[in-house]
PDB file of C-alpha atoms in Angstrom:
ATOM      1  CA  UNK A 162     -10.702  22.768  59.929  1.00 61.00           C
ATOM      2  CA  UNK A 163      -7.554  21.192  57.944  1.00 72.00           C
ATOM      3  CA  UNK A 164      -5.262  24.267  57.132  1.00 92.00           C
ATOM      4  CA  UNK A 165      -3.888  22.030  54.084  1.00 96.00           C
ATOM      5  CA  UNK A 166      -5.971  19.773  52.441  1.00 96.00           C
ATOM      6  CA  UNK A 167      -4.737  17.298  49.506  1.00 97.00           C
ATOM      7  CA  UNK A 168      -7.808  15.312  47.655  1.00 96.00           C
ATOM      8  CA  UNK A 169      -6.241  13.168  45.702  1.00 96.00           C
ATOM      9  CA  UNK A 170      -4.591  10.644  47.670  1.00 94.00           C
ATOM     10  CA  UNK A 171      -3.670   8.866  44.344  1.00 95.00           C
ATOM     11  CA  UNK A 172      -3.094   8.994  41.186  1.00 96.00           C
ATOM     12  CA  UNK A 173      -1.634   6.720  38.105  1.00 96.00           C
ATOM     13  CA  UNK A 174      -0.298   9.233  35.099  1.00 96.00           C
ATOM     14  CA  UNK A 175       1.669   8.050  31.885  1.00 97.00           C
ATOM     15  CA  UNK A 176       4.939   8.783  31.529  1.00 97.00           C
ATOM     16  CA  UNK A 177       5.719  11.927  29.805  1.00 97.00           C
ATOM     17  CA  UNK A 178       2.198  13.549  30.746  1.00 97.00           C
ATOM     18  CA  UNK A 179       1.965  16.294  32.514  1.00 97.00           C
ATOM     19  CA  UNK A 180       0.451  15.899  36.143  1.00 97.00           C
ATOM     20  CA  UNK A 181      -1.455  18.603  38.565  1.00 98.00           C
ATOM     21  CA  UNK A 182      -1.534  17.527  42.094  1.00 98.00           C
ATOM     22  CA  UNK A 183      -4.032  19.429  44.001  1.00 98.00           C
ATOM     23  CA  UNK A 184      -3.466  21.824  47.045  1.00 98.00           C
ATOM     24  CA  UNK A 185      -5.899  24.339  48.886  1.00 98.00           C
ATOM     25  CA  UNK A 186      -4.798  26.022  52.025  1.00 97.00           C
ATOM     26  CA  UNK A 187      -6.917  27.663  55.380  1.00 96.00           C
ATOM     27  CA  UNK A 188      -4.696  30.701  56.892  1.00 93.00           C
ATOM     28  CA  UNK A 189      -6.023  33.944  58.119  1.00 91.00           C
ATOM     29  CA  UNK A 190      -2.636  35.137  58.268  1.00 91.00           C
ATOM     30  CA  UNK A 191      -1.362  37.666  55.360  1.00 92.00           C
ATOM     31  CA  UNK A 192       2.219  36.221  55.342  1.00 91.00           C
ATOM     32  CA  UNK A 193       2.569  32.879  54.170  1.00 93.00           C
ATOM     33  CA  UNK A 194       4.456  30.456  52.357  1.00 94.00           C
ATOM     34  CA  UNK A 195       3.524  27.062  50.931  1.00 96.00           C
ATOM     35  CA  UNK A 196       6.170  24.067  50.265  1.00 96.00           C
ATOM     36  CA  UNK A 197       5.820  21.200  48.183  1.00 98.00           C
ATOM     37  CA  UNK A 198       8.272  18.289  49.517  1.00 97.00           C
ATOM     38  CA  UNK A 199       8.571  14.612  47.817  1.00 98.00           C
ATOM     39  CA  UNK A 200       8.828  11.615  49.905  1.00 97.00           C
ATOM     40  CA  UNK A 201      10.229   8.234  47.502  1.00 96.00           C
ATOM     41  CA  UNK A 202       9.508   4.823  48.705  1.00 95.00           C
ATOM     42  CA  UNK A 203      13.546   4.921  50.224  1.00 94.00           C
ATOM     43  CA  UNK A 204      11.266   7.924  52.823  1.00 93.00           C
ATOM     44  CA  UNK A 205      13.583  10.831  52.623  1.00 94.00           C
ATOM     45  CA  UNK A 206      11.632  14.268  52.331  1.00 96.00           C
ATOM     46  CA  UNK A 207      12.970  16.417  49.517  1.00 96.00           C
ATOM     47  CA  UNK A 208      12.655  20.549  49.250  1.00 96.00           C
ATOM     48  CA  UNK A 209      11.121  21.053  45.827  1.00 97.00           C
ATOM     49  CA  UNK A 210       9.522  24.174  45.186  1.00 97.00           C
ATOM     50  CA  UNK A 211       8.255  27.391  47.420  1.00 96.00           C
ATOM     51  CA  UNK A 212       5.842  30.248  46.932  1.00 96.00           C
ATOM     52  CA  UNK A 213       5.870  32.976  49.600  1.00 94.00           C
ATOM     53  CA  UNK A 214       1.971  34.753  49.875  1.00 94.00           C
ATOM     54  CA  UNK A 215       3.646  37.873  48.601  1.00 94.00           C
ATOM     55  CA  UNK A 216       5.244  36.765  45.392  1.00 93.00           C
ATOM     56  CA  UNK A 217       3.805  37.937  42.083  1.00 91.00           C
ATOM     57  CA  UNK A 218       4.788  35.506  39.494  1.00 95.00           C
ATOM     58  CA  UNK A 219       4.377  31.446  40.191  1.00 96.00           C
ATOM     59  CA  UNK A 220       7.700  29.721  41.572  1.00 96.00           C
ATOM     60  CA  UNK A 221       9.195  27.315  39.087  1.00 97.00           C
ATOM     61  CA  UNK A 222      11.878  25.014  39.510  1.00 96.00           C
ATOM     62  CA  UNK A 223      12.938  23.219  36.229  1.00 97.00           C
ATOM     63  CA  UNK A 224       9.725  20.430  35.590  1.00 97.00           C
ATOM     64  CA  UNK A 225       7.877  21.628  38.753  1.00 98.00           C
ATOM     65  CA  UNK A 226       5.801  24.964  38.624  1.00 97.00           C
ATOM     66  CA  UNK A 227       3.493  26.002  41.185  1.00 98.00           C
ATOM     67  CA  UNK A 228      -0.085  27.068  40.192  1.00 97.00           C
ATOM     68  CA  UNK A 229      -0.681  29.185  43.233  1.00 97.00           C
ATOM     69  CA  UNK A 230      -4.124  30.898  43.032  1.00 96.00           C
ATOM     70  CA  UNK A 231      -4.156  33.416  46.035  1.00 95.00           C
ATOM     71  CA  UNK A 232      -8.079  34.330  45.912  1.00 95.00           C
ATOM     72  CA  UNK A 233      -8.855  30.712  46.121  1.00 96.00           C
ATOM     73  CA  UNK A 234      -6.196  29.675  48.111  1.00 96.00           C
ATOM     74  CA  UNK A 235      -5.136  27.183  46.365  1.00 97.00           C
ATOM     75  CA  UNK A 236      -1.186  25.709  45.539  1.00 98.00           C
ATOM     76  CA  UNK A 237      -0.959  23.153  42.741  1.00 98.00           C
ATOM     77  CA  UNK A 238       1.744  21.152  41.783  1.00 98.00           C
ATOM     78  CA  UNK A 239       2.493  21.168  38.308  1.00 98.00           C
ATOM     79  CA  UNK A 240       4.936  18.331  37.294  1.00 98.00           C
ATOM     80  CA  UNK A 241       5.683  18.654  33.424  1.00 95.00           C
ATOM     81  CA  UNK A 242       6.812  15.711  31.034  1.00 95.00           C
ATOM     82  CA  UNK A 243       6.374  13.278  34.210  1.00 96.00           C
ATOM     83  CA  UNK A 244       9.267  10.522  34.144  1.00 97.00           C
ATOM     84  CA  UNK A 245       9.442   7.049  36.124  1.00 97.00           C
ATOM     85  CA  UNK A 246      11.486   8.584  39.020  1.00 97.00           C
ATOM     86  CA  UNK A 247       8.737  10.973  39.696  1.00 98.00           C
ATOM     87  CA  UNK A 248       6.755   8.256  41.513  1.00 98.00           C
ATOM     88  CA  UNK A 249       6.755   9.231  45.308  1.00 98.00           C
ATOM     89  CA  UNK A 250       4.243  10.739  47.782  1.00 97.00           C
ATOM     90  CA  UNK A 251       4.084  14.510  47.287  1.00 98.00           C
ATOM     91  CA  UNK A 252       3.082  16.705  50.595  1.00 97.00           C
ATOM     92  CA  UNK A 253       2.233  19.726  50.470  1.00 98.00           C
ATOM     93  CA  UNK A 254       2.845  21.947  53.535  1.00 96.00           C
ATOM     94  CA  UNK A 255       2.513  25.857  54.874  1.00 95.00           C
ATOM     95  CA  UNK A 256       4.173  27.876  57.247  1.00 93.00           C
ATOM     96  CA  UNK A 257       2.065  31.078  58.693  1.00 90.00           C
ATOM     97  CA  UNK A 258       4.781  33.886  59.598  1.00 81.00           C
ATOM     98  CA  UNK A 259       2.170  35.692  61.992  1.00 73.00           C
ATOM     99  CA  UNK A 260      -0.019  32.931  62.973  1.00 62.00           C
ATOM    100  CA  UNK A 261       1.104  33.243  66.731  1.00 64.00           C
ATOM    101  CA  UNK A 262       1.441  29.739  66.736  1.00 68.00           C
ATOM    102  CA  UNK A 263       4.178  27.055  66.530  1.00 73.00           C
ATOM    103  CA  UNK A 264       6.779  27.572  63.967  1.00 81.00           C
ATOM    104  CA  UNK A 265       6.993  24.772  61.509  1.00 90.00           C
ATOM    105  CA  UNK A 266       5.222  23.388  58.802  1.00 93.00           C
ATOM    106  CA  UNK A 267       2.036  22.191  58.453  1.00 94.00           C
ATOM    107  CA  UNK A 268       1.277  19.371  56.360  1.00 96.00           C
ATOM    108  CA  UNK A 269      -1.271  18.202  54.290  1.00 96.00           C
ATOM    109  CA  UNK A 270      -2.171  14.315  54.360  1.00 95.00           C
ATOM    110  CA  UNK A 271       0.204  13.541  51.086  1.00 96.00           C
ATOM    111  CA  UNK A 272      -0.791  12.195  47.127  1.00 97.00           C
ATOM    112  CA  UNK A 273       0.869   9.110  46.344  1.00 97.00           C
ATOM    113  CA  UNK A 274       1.515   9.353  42.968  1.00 98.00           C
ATOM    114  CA  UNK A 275       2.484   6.342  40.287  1.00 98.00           C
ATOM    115  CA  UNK A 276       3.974   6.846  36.833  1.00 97.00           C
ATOM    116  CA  UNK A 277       3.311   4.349  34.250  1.00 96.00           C
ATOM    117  CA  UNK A 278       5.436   3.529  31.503  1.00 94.00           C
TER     118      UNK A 278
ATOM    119  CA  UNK B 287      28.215  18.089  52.673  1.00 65.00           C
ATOM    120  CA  UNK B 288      26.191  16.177  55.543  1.00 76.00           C
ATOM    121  CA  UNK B 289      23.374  18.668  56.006  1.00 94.00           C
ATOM    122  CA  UNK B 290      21.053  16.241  58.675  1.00 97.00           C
ATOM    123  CA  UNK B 291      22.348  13.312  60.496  1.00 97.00           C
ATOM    124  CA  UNK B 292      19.927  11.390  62.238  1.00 97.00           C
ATOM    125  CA  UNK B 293      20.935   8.183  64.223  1.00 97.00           C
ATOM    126  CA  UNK B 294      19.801   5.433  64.884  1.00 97.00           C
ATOM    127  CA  UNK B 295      17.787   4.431  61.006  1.00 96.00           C
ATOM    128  CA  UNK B 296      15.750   2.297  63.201  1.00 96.00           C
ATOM    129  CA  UNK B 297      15.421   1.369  66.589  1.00 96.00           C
ATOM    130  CA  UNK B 298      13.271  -1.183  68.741  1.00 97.00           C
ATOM    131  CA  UNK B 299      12.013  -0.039  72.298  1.00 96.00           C
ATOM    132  CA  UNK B 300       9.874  -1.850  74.695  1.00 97.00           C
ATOM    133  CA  UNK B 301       6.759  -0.275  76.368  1.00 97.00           C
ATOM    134  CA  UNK B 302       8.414   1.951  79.387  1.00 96.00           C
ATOM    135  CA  UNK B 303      11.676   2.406  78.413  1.00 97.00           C
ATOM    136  CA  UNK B 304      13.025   5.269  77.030  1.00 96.00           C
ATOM    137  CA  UNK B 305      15.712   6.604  74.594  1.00 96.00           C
ATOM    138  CA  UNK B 306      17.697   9.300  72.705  1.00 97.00           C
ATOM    139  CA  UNK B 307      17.093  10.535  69.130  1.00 98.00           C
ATOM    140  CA  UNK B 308      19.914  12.532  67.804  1.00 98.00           C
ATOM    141  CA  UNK B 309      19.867  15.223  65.248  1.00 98.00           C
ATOM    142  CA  UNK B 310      22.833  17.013  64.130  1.00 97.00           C
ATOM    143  CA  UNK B 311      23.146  19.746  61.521  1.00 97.00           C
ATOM    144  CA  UNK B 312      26.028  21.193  60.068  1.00 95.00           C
ATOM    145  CA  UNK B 313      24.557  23.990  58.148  1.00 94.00           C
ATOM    146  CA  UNK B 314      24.866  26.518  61.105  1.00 94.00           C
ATOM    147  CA  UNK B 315      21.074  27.073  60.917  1.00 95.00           C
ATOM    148  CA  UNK B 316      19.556  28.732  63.561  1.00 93.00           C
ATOM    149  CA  UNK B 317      15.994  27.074  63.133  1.00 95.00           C
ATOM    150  CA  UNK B 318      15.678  23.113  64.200  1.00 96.00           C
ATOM    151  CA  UNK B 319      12.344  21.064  64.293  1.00 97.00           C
ATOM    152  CA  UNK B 320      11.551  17.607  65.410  1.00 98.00           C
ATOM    153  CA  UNK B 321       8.639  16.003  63.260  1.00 98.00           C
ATOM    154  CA  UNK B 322       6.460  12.719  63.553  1.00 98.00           C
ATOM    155  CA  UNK B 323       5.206  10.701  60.725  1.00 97.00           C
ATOM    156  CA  UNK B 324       2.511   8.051  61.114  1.00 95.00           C
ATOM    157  CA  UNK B 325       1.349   5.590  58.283  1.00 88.00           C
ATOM    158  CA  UNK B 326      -0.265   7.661  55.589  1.00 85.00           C
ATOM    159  CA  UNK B 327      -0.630  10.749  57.322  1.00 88.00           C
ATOM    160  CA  UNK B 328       1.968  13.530  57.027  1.00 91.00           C
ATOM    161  CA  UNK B 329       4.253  14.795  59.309  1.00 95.00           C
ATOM    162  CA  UNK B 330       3.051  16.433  62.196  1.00 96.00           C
ATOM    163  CA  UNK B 331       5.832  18.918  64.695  1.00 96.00           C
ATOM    164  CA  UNK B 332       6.454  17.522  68.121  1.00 97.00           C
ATOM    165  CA  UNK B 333       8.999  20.182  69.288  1.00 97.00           C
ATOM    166  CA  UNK B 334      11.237  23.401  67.884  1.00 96.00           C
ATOM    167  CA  UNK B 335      13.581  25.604  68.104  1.00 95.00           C
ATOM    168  CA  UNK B 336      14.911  28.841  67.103  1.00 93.00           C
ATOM    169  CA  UNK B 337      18.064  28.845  68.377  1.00 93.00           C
ATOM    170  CA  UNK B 338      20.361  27.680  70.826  1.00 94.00           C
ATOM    171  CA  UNK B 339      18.770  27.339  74.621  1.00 94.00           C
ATOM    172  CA  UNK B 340      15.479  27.934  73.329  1.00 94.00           C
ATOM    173  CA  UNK B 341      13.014  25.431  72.618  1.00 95.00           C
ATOM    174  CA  UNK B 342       9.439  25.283  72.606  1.00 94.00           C
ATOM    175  CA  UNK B 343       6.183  22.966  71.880  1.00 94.00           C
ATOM    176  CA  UNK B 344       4.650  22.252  68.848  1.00 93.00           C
ATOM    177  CA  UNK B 345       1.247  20.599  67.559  1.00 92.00           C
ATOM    178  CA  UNK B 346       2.459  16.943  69.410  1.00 95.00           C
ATOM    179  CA  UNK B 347       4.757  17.231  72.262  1.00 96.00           C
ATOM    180  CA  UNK B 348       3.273  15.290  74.980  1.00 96.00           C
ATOM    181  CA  UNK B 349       5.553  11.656  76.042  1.00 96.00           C
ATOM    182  CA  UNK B 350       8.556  13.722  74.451  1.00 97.00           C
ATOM    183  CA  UNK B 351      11.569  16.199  75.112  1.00 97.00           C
ATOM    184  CA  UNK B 352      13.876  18.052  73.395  1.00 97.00           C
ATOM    185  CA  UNK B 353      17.249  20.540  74.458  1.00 95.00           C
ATOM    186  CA  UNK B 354      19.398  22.762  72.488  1.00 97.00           C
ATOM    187  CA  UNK B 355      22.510  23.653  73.760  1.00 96.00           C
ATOM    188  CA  UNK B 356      24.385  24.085  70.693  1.00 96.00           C
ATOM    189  CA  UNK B 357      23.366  24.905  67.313  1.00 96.00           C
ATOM    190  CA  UNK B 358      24.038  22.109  66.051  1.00 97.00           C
ATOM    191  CA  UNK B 359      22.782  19.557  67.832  1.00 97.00           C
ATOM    192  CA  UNK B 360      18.963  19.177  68.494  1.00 98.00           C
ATOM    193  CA  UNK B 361      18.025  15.518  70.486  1.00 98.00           C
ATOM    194  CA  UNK B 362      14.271  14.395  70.813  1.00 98.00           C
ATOM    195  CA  UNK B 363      14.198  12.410  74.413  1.00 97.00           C
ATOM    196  CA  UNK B 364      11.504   9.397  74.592  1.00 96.00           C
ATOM    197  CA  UNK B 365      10.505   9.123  78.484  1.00 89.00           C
ATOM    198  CA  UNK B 366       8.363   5.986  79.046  1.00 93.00           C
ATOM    199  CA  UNK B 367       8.176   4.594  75.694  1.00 95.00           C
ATOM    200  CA  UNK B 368       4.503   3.808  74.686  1.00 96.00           C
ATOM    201  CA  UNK B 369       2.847   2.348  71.300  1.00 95.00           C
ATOM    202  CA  UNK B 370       1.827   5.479  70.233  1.00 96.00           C
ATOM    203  CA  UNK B 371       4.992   6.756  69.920  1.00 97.00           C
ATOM    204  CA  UNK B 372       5.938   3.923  66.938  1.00 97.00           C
ATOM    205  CA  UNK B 373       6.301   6.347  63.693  1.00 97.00           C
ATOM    206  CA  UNK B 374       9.055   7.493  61.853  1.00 97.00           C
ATOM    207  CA  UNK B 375      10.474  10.829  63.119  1.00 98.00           C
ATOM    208  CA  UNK B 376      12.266  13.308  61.438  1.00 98.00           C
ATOM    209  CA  UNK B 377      14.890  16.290  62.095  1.00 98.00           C
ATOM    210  CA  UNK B 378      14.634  19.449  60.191  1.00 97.00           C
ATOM    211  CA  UNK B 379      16.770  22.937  60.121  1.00 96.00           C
ATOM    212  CA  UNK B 380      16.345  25.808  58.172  1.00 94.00           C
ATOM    213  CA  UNK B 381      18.288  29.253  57.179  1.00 90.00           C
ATOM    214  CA  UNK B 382      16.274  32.804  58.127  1.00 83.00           C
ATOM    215  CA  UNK B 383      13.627  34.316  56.041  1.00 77.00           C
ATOM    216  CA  UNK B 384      11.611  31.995  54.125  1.00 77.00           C
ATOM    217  CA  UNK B 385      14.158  29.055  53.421  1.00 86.00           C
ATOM    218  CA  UNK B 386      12.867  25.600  52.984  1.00 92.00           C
ATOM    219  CA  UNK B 387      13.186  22.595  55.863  1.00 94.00           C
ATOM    220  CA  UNK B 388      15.965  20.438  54.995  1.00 95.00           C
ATOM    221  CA  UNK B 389      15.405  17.164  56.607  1.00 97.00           C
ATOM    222  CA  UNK B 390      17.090  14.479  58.059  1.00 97.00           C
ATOM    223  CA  UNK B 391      16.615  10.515  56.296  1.00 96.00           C
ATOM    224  CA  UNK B 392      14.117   9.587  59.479  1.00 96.00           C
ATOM    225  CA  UNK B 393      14.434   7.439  62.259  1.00 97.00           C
ATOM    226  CA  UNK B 394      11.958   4.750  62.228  1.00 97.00           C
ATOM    227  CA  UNK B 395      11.004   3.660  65.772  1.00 97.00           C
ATOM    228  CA  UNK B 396       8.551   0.904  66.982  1.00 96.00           C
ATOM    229  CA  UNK B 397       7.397   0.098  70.696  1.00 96.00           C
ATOM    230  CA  UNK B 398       6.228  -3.223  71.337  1.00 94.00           C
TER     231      UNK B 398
END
């Protein structure tokens, strides 16, 4: 089974809407955190917001919130008043800090997501 | 304020030869990771490493190698270079605790 799975892989938004992109998760493990990263055309990866399992309000970082729903493990990406420079592939990815296994992220297959003026 | 430095941006190979990716990071971070990323798929981890002179496999290692013997440098060796290896690869570090990866800008690499 995917342990991240994005559903959308894309999605065409006005400008200044507000956009969800969707994330659900597959970890047994009790300590977790889940990373949203945003690739532009240019292909750089870019840090932009992190929740940890443990933490009891949702992260924000200035126009991104994440809607992280623990019982249905699921990790949205909230962008608010979307602008033209938000158009990028967004991954989202999760790192298990007891899974036994390989550290490192693990990431889902990406939404490529186009703003419209 | 560097951060990652990956060389080359792009590179050619032919089938059976081989070559050095470098990675250098200048954030004294303990934590390096070598990551693969084919054509609309996201990035998979090839190798890591948690400090210097330790290293270890991750989800696609096999046709690759990596060494650590400082902390800041972290290079991904290509031994027989085969088709399958054309992707873009990227170098990561991270702080402790649960800091983000910071990436590299990729190295994009095709075997013909």
């Amino acid at each position: 089974a995917q342990k991240i799975t994005q559903t959308q892989p894309g999605m065409f938004v006005q400008e200044k809407e507000a956009v969800t992109l969707d994330c659900t998760y597959d970890t047994s493990d009790p300590s977790y955190g889940l990373f949203w990263y945003k690739q532009p055309s240019s292909g750089e990866m870019i840090f932009l917001i992190y929740q940890g399992s443990y933490d009891q309000q949702n992260a924000t970082e200035g126009r991104y919130s994440l809607n992280f729903q623990k019982a249905r493990k699921s990790a949205n990406l909230v962008i608010s008043a979307s602008q033209l420079g938000d158009s990028a592939m967004y991954f989202c990815a999760m790192r298990e800090w007891n899974g036994g296994g390989a550290d490192g992220l693990t990431f889902g297959k990406g939404t490529h997501l186009i703003i419209q003026p | 304020n560097a951060g990652v430095t990956q060389t080359p941006k792009f590179r050619i190979l032919k089938i059976g030869q081989s070559m050095t990716l470098q990675c250098a990071q200048d954030m004294n971070h303990n934590y390096m990771y070598w990551y693969r990323q084919d054509p609309g798929m996201g990035l998979k981890l090839i190798y890591y490493s948690v400090g210097a002179g330790i290293t270890d496999k991750g989800e696609v290692p096999n046709g690759y190698n990596v060494s650590r013997s400082t902390t800041e440098d972290f290079p991904l060796r290509l031994e027989l270079a085969a088709p399958s290896q054309t992707s873009v690869y990227f170098c990561a570090s991270r702080g402790g605790g649960g800091q983000p990866q910071h990436f590299g800008d990729g190295t994009r690499l095709s075997i013909l």
